[in-house]
Amino acid sequence: MSLPPVSFLPFDGSSVCLFCGASETADPSYTEAAYAFGKAAAEAGWRLVYGGGGVGLMGASARGAHEAGGRVVGIMPAFLRSRERLFDEVETVVVTSMHERKQLMYDQSDAFVVAPGGIGTLEEVVELLSWKRLDLHHKPVVFLNLNGFWNGFFELMKHSVAEGMTPPSFLDAWTVAETVEEAIAQVQAGGDAPQLKHDHR
């Protein structure tokens, strides 16, 4: 299946990417936090980049940003259109593969926030951190660690360091926020996001 070439509406501000789950059976407090994050990102003047779905935390974050008057761009592989249901009220780019989706999400963003999610979210952030370990990017990565959701992952990374598989400096590749307000503040502190002003095309 071939799709038209990917293009984005011009945007000269800063963009924050939210990685999160599309599950509709998650703790409602997670969905509420995703909505609050989207709203706060819009109020900060940032464009929200996300996976394009209209369900779960993904859909909530997009609605929060959109309803607050913010710019939103979703990036969705064609084969997931029915499963994750496009949120048609915002700019959406349809791509051919998961790899292309991730690459564009990375390229279009100045900072990343990782909310609770499943194996797809874990895959996205592991690749993102691996690239950071290899000095392929230096963008802020903030875990929104609601209810200690990501504590097991942090322990695994510490175990990898203790076993000599990963350098101790890798544990500085991200920061941890317990609330949406902390996540917004850490994105600002980590990358001075409102002043980045990248021209995303």
Short mmCIF file of C-alpha atoms in Angstrom, two decimals:
data_model
loop_
_atom_site.label_atom_id
_atom_site.label_comp_id
_atom_site.label_asym_id
_atom_site.label_seq_id
_atom_site.Cartn_x
_atom_site.Cartn_y
_atom_site.Cartn_z
CA MET A 1 0.00 0.00 0.00
CA SER A 2 1.36 3.39 -0.96
CA LEU A 3 0.46 6.63 0.77
CA PRO A 4 1.00 10.26 -0.26
CA PRO A 5 4.30 11.85 0.80
CA VAL A 6 4.30 12.99 4.42
CA SER A 7 3.95 16.71 5.04
CA PHE A 8 3.11 18.81 8.08
CA LEU A 9 1.46 22.18 8.41
CA PRO A 10 4.16 24.82 9.06
CA PHE A 11 4.90 25.40 12.74
CA ASP A 12 7.64 27.64 14.14
CA GLY A 13 7.10 27.03 17.86
CA SER A 14 8.18 24.26 20.20
CA SER A 15 6.72 20.77 20.24
CA VAL A 16 6.41 18.23 23.01
CA CYS A 17 5.77 14.56 22.25
CA LEU A 18 3.63 12.48 24.58
CA PHE A 19 4.12 8.72 24.56
CA CYS A 20 1.24 6.96 26.29
CA GLY A 21 -1.18 4.08 26.07
CA ALA A 22 -4.28 3.70 23.92
CA SER A 23 -6.02 1.37 26.36
CA GLU A 24 -9.53 2.28 27.44
CA THR A 25 -9.39 -0.04 30.47
CA ALA A 26 -6.62 1.85 32.31
CA ASP A 27 -7.07 3.64 35.64
CA PRO A 28 -9.27 6.68 34.91
CA SER A 29 -6.81 8.87 36.77
CA TYR A 30 -4.25 8.16 34.03
CA THR A 31 -6.67 9.31 31.34
CA GLU A 32 -7.51 12.43 33.35
CA ALA A 33 -3.78 13.20 33.68
CA ALA A 34 -3.27 12.76 29.93
CA TYR A 35 -6.07 15.24 29.26
CA ALA A 36 -4.54 17.66 31.79
CA PHE A 37 -1.13 17.30 30.16
CA GLY A 38 -2.50 18.11 26.71
CA LYS A 39 -4.31 21.14 28.12
CA ALA A 40 -1.20 22.34 29.96
CA ALA A 41 0.97 21.88 26.87
CA ALA A 42 -1.43 24.02 24.85
CA GLU A 43 -1.49 26.68 27.56
CA ALA A 44 2.32 26.72 27.49
CA GLY A 45 2.18 27.44 23.76
CA TRP A 46 3.58 24.09 22.70
CA ARG A 47 2.38 21.88 19.86
CA LEU A 48 1.46 18.39 21.05
CA VAL A 49 2.85 15.52 18.98
CA TYR A 50 1.27 12.14 19.70
CA GLY A 51 0.42 8.80 18.15
CA GLY A 52 -2.74 9.94 16.39
CA GLY A 53 -5.29 7.74 18.16
CA GLY A 54 -8.60 8.91 19.55
CA VAL A 55 -8.81 6.34 22.35
CA GLY A 56 -7.26 5.87 25.79
CA LEU A 57 -4.64 8.27 27.11
CA MET A 58 -3.70 9.16 23.54
CA GLY A 59 -7.12 10.46 22.67
CA ALA A 60 -7.49 12.23 26.01
CA SER A 61 -4.23 14.15 25.57
CA ALA A 62 -5.21 15.29 22.08
CA ARG A 63 -8.64 16.42 23.23
CA GLY A 64 -7.13 18.30 26.14
CA ALA A 65 -4.76 20.22 23.89
CA HIS A 66 -7.33 20.79 21.14
CA GLU A 67 -10.04 22.03 23.49
CA ALA A 68 -7.54 24.45 25.04
CA GLY A 69 -6.86 25.93 21.60
CA GLY A 70 -3.47 24.27 21.11
CA ARG A 71 -1.85 22.83 18.01
CA VAL A 72 -1.91 19.05 17.81
CA VAL A 73 -0.41 16.67 15.29
CA GLY A 74 -1.05 12.94 15.35
CA ILE A 75 1.09 10.42 13.48
CA MET A 76 -0.68 7.15 12.75
CA PRO A 77 0.32 4.02 10.78
CA ALA A 78 -2.35 3.12 8.24
CA PHE A 79 -2.89 -0.37 9.63
CA LEU A 80 -3.82 1.00 13.08
CA ARG A 81 -6.48 3.42 11.84
CA SER A 82 -9.38 1.19 12.85
CA ARG A 83 -7.87 -0.10 16.10
CA GLU A 84 -6.78 3.24 17.56
CA ARG A 85 -9.41 5.33 15.74
CA LEU A 86 -8.12 8.62 14.36
CA PHE A 87 -8.98 11.82 16.18
CA ASP A 88 -10.14 13.66 13.09
CA GLU A 89 -10.47 17.10 14.69
CA VAL A 90 -6.70 17.66 14.69
CA GLU A 91 -3.92 17.52 12.09
CA THR A 92 -3.14 13.87 11.41
CA VAL A 93 -0.45 12.34 9.23
CA VAL A 94 -0.92 8.72 8.12
CA VAL A 95 2.28 6.75 7.51
CA THR A 96 3.12 3.27 6.29
CA SER A 97 4.83 1.71 9.32
CA MET A 98 5.55 1.87 13.04
CA HIS A 99 9.17 2.74 12.23
CA GLU A 100 8.14 5.75 10.18
CA ARG A 101 5.72 6.83 12.90
CA LYS A 102 8.44 6.79 15.56
CA GLN A 103 10.99 8.55 13.37
CA LEU A 104 8.59 11.36 12.58
CA MET A 105 7.50 11.70 16.21
CA TYR A 106 11.15 12.03 17.21
CA ASP A 107 11.97 14.45 14.40
CA GLN A 108 8.95 16.67 15.03
CA SER A 109 9.52 17.04 18.79
CA ASP A 110 11.80 19.09 21.03
CA ALA A 111 11.07 17.16 24.22
CA PHE A 112 9.36 13.93 25.28
CA VAL A 113 7.04 12.99 28.12
CA VAL A 114 6.31 9.33 28.85
CA ALA A 115 2.99 8.65 30.55
CA PRO A 116 1.69 5.19 31.55
CA GLY A 117 1.31 2.83 28.64
CA GLY A 118 1.76 -0.73 27.45
CA ILE A 119 4.37 -2.55 25.39
CA GLY A 120 4.10 -0.01 22.55
CA THR A 121 4.90 2.88 24.86
CA LEU A 122 7.76 0.90 26.38
CA GLU A 123 9.16 0.17 22.92
CA GLU A 124 9.04 3.85 21.98
CA VAL A 125 10.82 5.10 25.08
CA VAL A 126 13.47 2.35 25.05
CA GLU A 127 14.42 3.28 21.49
CA LEU A 128 14.37 6.97 22.41
CA LEU A 129 16.69 6.37 25.38
CA SER A 130 18.92 4.09 23.32
CA TRP A 131 19.38 6.89 20.80
CA LYS A 132 20.18 9.27 23.63
CA ARG A 133 22.75 6.78 24.98
CA LEU A 134 24.37 6.84 21.51
CA ASP A 135 24.38 10.67 21.44
CA LEU A 136 21.94 10.75 18.53
CA HIS A 137 19.87 13.34 20.37
CA HIS A 138 20.01 15.42 23.54
CA LYS A 139 16.35 16.26 23.97
CA PRO A 140 14.70 16.16 27.41
CA VAL A 141 12.91 12.94 28.38
CA VAL A 142 10.51 13.12 31.31
CA PHE A 143 8.66 10.13 32.78
CA LEU A 144 5.23 11.03 34.12
CA ASN A 145 5.39 8.42 36.86
CA LEU A 146 1.77 8.41 38.00
CA ASN A 147 1.20 6.13 40.98
CA GLY A 148 4.76 4.82 40.57
CA PHE A 149 3.83 3.27 37.22
CA TRP A 150 7.40 3.33 35.85
CA ASN A 151 9.22 2.24 39.04
CA GLY A 152 9.77 -1.29 37.73
CA PHE A 153 11.42 0.08 34.59
CA PHE A 154 13.72 2.30 36.66
CA GLU A 155 14.73 -0.70 38.77
CA LEU A 156 15.53 -2.69 35.63
CA MET A 157 17.77 0.10 34.38
CA LYS A 158 19.53 0.27 37.77
CA HIS A 159 20.00 -3.52 37.61
CA SER A 160 21.58 -3.17 34.15
CA VAL A 161 24.00 -0.60 35.57
CA ALA A 162 24.79 -2.81 38.59
CA GLU A 163 25.54 -5.72 36.25
CA GLY A 164 27.97 -3.63 34.23
CA MET A 165 25.83 -3.62 31.11
CA THR A 166 25.10 0.09 31.15
CA PRO A 167 27.22 3.03 32.38
CA PRO A 168 25.97 4.81 35.53
CA SER A 169 25.70 8.06 33.57
CA PHE A 170 22.78 6.56 31.64
CA LEU A 171 20.56 7.02 34.69
CA ASP A 172 20.78 10.77 34.04
CA ALA A 173 19.19 10.38 30.59
CA TRP A 174 15.73 11.14 31.97
CA THR A 175 13.96 12.89 34.80
CA VAL A 176 10.92 11.76 36.76
CA ALA A 177 7.76 13.74 37.50
CA GLU A 178 5.00 12.60 39.80
CA THR A 179 2.40 15.08 38.52
CA VAL A 180 1.46 16.82 35.28
CA GLU A 181 2.61 20.13 36.74
CA GLU A 182 6.04 18.68 37.52
CA ALA A 183 6.30 17.19 34.03
CA ILE A 184 5.57 20.55 32.41
CA ALA A 185 8.12 22.28 34.64
CA GLN A 186 10.78 19.65 33.90
CA VAL A 187 10.27 19.96 30.14
CA GLN A 188 10.74 23.71 30.51
CA ALA A 189 13.82 23.30 32.69
CA GLY A 190 15.36 20.52 30.62
CA GLY A 191 15.08 22.10 27.22
CA ASP A 192 13.88 25.66 27.72
CA ALA A 193 11.08 24.52 25.45
CA PRO A 194 9.16 27.75 24.84
CA GLN A 195 12.29 29.38 23.43
CA LEU A 196 13.50 26.51 21.23
CA LYS A 197 11.46 27.74 18.27
CA HIS A 198 12.39 25.00 15.84
CA ASP A 199 10.85 25.19 12.39
CA HIS A 200 9.14 21.80 11.99
CA ARG A 201 8.29 20.91 8.42
#
